[in-house]
Coordinates of C-alpha atoms in Angstrom, one line a residue:
X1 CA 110.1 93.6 247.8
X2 CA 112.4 96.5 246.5
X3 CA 115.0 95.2 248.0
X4 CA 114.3 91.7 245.8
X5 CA 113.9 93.5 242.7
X6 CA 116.9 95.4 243.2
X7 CA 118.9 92.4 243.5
X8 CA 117.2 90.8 240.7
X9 CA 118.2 93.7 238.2
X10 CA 121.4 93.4 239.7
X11 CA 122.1 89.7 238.9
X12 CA 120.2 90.2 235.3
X13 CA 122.8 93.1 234.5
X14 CA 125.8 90.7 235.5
X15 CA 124.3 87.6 233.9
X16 CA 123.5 90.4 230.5
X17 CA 127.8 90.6 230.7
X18 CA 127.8 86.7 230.4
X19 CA 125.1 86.5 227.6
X20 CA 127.3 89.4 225.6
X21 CA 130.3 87.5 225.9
X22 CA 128.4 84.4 224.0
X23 CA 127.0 86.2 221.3
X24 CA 129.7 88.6 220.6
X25 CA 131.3 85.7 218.3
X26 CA 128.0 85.0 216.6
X27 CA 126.8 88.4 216.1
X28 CA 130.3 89.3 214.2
X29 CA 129.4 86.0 211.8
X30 CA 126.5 87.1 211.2
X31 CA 127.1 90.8 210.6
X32 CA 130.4 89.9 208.6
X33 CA 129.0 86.7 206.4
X34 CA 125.5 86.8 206.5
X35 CA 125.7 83.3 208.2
X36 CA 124.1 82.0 211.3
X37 CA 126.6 79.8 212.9
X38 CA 124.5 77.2 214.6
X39 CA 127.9 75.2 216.0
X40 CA 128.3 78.6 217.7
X41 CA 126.7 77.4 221.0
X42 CA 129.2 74.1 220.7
X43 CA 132.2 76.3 220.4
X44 CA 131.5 78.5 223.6
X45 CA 130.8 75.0 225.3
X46 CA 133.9 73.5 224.5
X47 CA 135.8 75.9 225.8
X48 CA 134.0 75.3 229.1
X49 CA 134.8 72.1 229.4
X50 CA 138.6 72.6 228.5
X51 CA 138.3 74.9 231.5
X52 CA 136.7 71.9 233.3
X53 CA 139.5 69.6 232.7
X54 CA 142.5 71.7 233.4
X55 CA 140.3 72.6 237.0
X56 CA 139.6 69.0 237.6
X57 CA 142.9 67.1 236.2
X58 CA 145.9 70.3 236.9
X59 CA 143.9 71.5 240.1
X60 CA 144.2 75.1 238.9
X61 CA 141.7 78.0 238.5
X62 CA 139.6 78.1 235.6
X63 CA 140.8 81.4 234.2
X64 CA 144.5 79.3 233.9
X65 CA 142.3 77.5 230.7
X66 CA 142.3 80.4 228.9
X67 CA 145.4 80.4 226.5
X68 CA 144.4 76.8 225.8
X69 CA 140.7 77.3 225.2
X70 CA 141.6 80.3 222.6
X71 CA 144.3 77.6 220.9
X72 CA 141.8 74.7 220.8
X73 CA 138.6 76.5 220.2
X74 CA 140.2 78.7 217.5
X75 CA 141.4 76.2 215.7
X76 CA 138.3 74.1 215.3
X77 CA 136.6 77.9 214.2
X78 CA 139.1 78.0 211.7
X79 CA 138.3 74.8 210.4
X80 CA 134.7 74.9 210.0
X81 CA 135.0 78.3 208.1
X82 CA 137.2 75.9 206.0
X83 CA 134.1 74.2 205.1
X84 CA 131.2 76.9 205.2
X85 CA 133.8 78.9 202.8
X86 CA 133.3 75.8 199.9
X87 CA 129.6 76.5 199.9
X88 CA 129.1 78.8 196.8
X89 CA 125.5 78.8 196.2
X90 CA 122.4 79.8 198.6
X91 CA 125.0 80.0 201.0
X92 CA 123.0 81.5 204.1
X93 CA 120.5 78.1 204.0
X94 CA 123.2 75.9 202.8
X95 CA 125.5 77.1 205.8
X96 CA 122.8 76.8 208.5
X97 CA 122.4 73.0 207.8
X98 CA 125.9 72.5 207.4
X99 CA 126.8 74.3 210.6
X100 CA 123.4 72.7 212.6
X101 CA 125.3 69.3 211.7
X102 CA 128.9 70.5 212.9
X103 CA 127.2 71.0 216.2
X104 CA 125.8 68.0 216.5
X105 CA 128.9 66.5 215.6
X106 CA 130.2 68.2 218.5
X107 CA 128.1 68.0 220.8
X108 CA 128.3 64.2 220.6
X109 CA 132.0 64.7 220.6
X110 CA 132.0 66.4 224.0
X111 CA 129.7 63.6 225.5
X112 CA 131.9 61.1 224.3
X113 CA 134.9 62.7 226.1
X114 CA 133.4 64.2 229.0
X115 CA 130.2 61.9 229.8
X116 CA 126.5 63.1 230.2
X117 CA 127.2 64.4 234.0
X118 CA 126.6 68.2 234.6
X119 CA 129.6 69.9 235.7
X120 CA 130.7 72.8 237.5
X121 CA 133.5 74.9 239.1
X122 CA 135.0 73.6 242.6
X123 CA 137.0 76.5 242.5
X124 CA 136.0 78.4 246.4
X125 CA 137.7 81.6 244.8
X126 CA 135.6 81.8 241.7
X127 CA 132.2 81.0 244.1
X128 CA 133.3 83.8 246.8
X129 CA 130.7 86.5 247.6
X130 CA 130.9 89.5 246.2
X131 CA 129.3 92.0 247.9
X132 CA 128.0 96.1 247.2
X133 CA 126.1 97.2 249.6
X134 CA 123.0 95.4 249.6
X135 CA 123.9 93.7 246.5
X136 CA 125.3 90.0 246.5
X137 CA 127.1 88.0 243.7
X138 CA 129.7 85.9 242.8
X139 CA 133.3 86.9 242.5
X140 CA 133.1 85.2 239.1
X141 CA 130.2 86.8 237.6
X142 CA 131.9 90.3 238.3
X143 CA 134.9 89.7 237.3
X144 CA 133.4 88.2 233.7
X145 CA 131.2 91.1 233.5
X146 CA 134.5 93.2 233.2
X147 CA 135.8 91.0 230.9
X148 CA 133.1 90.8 228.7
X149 CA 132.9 94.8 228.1
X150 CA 136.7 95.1 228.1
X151 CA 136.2 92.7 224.9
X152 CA 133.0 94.8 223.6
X153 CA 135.2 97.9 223.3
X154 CA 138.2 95.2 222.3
X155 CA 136.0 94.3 219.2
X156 CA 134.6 97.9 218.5
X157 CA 137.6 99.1 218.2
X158 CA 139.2 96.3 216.4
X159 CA 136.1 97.0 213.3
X160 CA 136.4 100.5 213.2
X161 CA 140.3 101.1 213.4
X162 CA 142.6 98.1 212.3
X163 CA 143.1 97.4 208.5
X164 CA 141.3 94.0 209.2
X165 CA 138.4 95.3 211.1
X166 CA 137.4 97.7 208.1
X167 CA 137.7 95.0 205.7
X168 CA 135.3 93.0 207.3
X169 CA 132.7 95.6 207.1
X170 CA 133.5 96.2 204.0
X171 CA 132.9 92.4 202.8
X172 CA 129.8 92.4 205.2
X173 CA 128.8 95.5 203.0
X174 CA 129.5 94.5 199.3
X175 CA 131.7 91.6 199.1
X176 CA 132.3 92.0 195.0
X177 CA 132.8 96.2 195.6
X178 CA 135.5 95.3 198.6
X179 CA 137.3 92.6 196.1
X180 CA 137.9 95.9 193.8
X181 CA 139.4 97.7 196.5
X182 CA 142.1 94.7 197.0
X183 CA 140.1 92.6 199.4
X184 CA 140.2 89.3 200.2
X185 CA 136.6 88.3 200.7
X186 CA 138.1 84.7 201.7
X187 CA 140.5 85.8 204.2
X188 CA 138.8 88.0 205.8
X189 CA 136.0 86.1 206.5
X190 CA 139.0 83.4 207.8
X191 CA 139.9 86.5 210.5
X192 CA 136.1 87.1 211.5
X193 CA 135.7 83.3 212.4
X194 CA 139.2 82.9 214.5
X195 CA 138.0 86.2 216.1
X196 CA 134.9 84.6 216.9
X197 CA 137.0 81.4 217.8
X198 CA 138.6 83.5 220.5
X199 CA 135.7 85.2 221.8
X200 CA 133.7 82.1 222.5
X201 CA 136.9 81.0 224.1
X202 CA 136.5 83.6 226.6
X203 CA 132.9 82.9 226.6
X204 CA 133.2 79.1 227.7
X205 CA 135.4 79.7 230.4
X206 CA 133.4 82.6 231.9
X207 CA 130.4 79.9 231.7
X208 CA 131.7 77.6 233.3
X209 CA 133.0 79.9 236.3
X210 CA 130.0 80.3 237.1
X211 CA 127.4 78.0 236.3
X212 CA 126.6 74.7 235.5
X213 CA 127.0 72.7 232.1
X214 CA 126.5 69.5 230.1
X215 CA 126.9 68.3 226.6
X216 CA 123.3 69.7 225.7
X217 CA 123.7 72.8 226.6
X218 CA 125.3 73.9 223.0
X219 CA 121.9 74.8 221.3
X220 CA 120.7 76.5 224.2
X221 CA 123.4 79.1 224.4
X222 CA 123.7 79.3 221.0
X223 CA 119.6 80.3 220.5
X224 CA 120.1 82.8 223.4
X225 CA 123.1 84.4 221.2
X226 CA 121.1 84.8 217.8
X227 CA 118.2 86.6 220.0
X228 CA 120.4 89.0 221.5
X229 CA 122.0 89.3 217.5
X230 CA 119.0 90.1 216.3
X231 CA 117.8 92.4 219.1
X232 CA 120.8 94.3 218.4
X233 CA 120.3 94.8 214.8
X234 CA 122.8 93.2 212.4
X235 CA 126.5 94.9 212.9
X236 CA 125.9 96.6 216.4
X237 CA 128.5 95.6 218.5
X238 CA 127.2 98.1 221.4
X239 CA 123.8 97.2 220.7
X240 CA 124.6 93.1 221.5
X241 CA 125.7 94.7 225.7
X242 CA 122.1 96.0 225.7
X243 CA 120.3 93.4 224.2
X244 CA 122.4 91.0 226.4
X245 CA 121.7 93.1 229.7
X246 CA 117.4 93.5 228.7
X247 CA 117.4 89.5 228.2
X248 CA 119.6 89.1 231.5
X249 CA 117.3 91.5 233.4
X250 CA 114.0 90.3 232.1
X251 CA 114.9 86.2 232.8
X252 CA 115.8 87.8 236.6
X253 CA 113.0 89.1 237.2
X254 CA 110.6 86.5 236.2
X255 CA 112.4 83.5 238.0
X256 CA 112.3 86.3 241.1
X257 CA 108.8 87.4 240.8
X258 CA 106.9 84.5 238.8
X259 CA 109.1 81.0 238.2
X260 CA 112.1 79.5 237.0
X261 CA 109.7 77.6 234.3
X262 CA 108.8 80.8 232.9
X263 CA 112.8 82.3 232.2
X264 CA 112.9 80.9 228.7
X265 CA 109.6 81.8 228.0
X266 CA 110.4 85.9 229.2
X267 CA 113.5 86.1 226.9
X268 CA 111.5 84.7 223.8
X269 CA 109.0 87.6 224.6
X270 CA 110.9 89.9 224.7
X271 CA 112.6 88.8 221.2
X272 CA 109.0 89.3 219.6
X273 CA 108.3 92.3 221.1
X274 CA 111.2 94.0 220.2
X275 CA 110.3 92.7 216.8
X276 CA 107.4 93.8 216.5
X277 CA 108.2 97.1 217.9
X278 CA 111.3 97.9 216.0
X279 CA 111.9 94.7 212.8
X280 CA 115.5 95.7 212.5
X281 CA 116.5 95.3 216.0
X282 CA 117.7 98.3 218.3
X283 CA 119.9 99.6 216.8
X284 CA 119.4 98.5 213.1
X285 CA 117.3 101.4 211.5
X286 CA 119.4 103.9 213.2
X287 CA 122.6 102.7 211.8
X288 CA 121.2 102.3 208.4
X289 CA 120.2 105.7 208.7
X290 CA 123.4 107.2 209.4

């Protein structure tokens, strides 16, 4: 039974990598705008199945899809800012119909391109074991894991040292105050959404690597992301790895010890409980504080 639970923490902490790497862009929306991006979900899964194609039509490894994931998924970031940035007034309600629509559009977009079947990676190199000690996994799931706090410490650095990163804080802060200090409020937000762009890039390919996904799955992933947002607290980039890794861990352990019928149902207890326990998140009140 140890043994079990061992390798169920393990597999949570490596699928807690993955779930960072999908909120990462929605949490930085959120903490930069104010605005729930509810297309974010749609974005992460079309960058899965770009990787899809260029596995299943050039025959090469998924991680090859990468450069043209960013370009394509980027780009379509870019241009839904485009439109959330025309809504002026009760912007935080306006944008979360306007971007619930977006992924619908885009969800239906993907089905009409890629068909209702599930899909997943052929690739015998991305499914290989990977083994520590006792501990099994796949090769993919590691090697994403890496990515995904390689891009963590990308991002935190990127917010607290670079011209760019500041301003967004500062616009997440005061948006009127940082347009006195020679801010674009407009552009910057432009720079938070193609960083998010590039993030669920990343994000998409590292889901596909490694599990399974159809034209539905958008919503899902993008519900999963604004949990581990809010279990942060709003503008913690470490706090999104460890809200990521609790929700990994805790679905683990209750498809290994209880069902698979009871995973979503784990993760949306643990939401509440956190906030009930603490209402701004993990790491909210304390960075408030300080």
């Amino acid at each position: 039974m140890t043994d079990l639970i061992l390798q169920a923490v393990y597999s949570g902490l490596l699928q807690g990598g993955s779930y960072a790497l999908i909120a990462l862009g929605l949490a930085l929306v959120f903490g930069a705008m104010k605005v729930i991006n509810l297309a974010h979900g749609e974005l992460v899964l079309l960058a899965a199945y770009i990787a899809y194609t260029v596995e299943s039509k050039l025959g090469w490894n998924p991680i090859m899809a990468i450069p043209a994931a960013v370009i394509i998924v980027t780009i379509t970031s870019a241009l839904l800012y485009m439109v959330v940035g025309k809504i002026k007034t009760n912007r935080e309600i306006n944008s979360l119909t306007l971007t619930y629509g977006v992924g619908v559009i885009l969800t239906n977009l993907v089905l009409m391109i890629w068909s209702a079947d599930v899909r997943a990676t052929s690739s015998s190199w991305m499914q290989e074991a990977f083994v520590v000690g006792e501990l099994y996994s796949m090769r993919s799931e590691v090697l994403f894991f890496g990515v995904s706090i390689v891009l963590i410490i990308a991002l935190w650095w990127w917010l607290s040292r670079s011209w760019y990163g500041r301003a967004v804080r500062a616009v997440s802060s005061n948006r009127d105050a940082a347009k006195l200090m020679g801010i674009n409020p407009g552009k910057t937000e432009l720079v938070s959404f193609i960083v998010a762009g590039i993030l669920a890039a990343f994000a998409g390919v590292a889901l596909f690597s490694y599990g399974v996904i159809t034209p539905a799955y958008g919503g899902v992933l993008t519900v999963k992301a604004f949990i581990i947002t809010v279990l942060a607290g709003i503008g913690s980039i470490p706090g999104v790895l460890i809200g990521a890794v609790l929700l990994g861990i805790a679905e683990s352990l209750t498809v290994t010890l209880a069902s698979s019928a009871l995973q979503e149902l784990a993760g949306m207890g643990l939401f509440l409980l956190v906030l009930f326990v603490m209402p701004n998140g993990l790491f909210g009140a304390a960075r408030r504080r300080g």
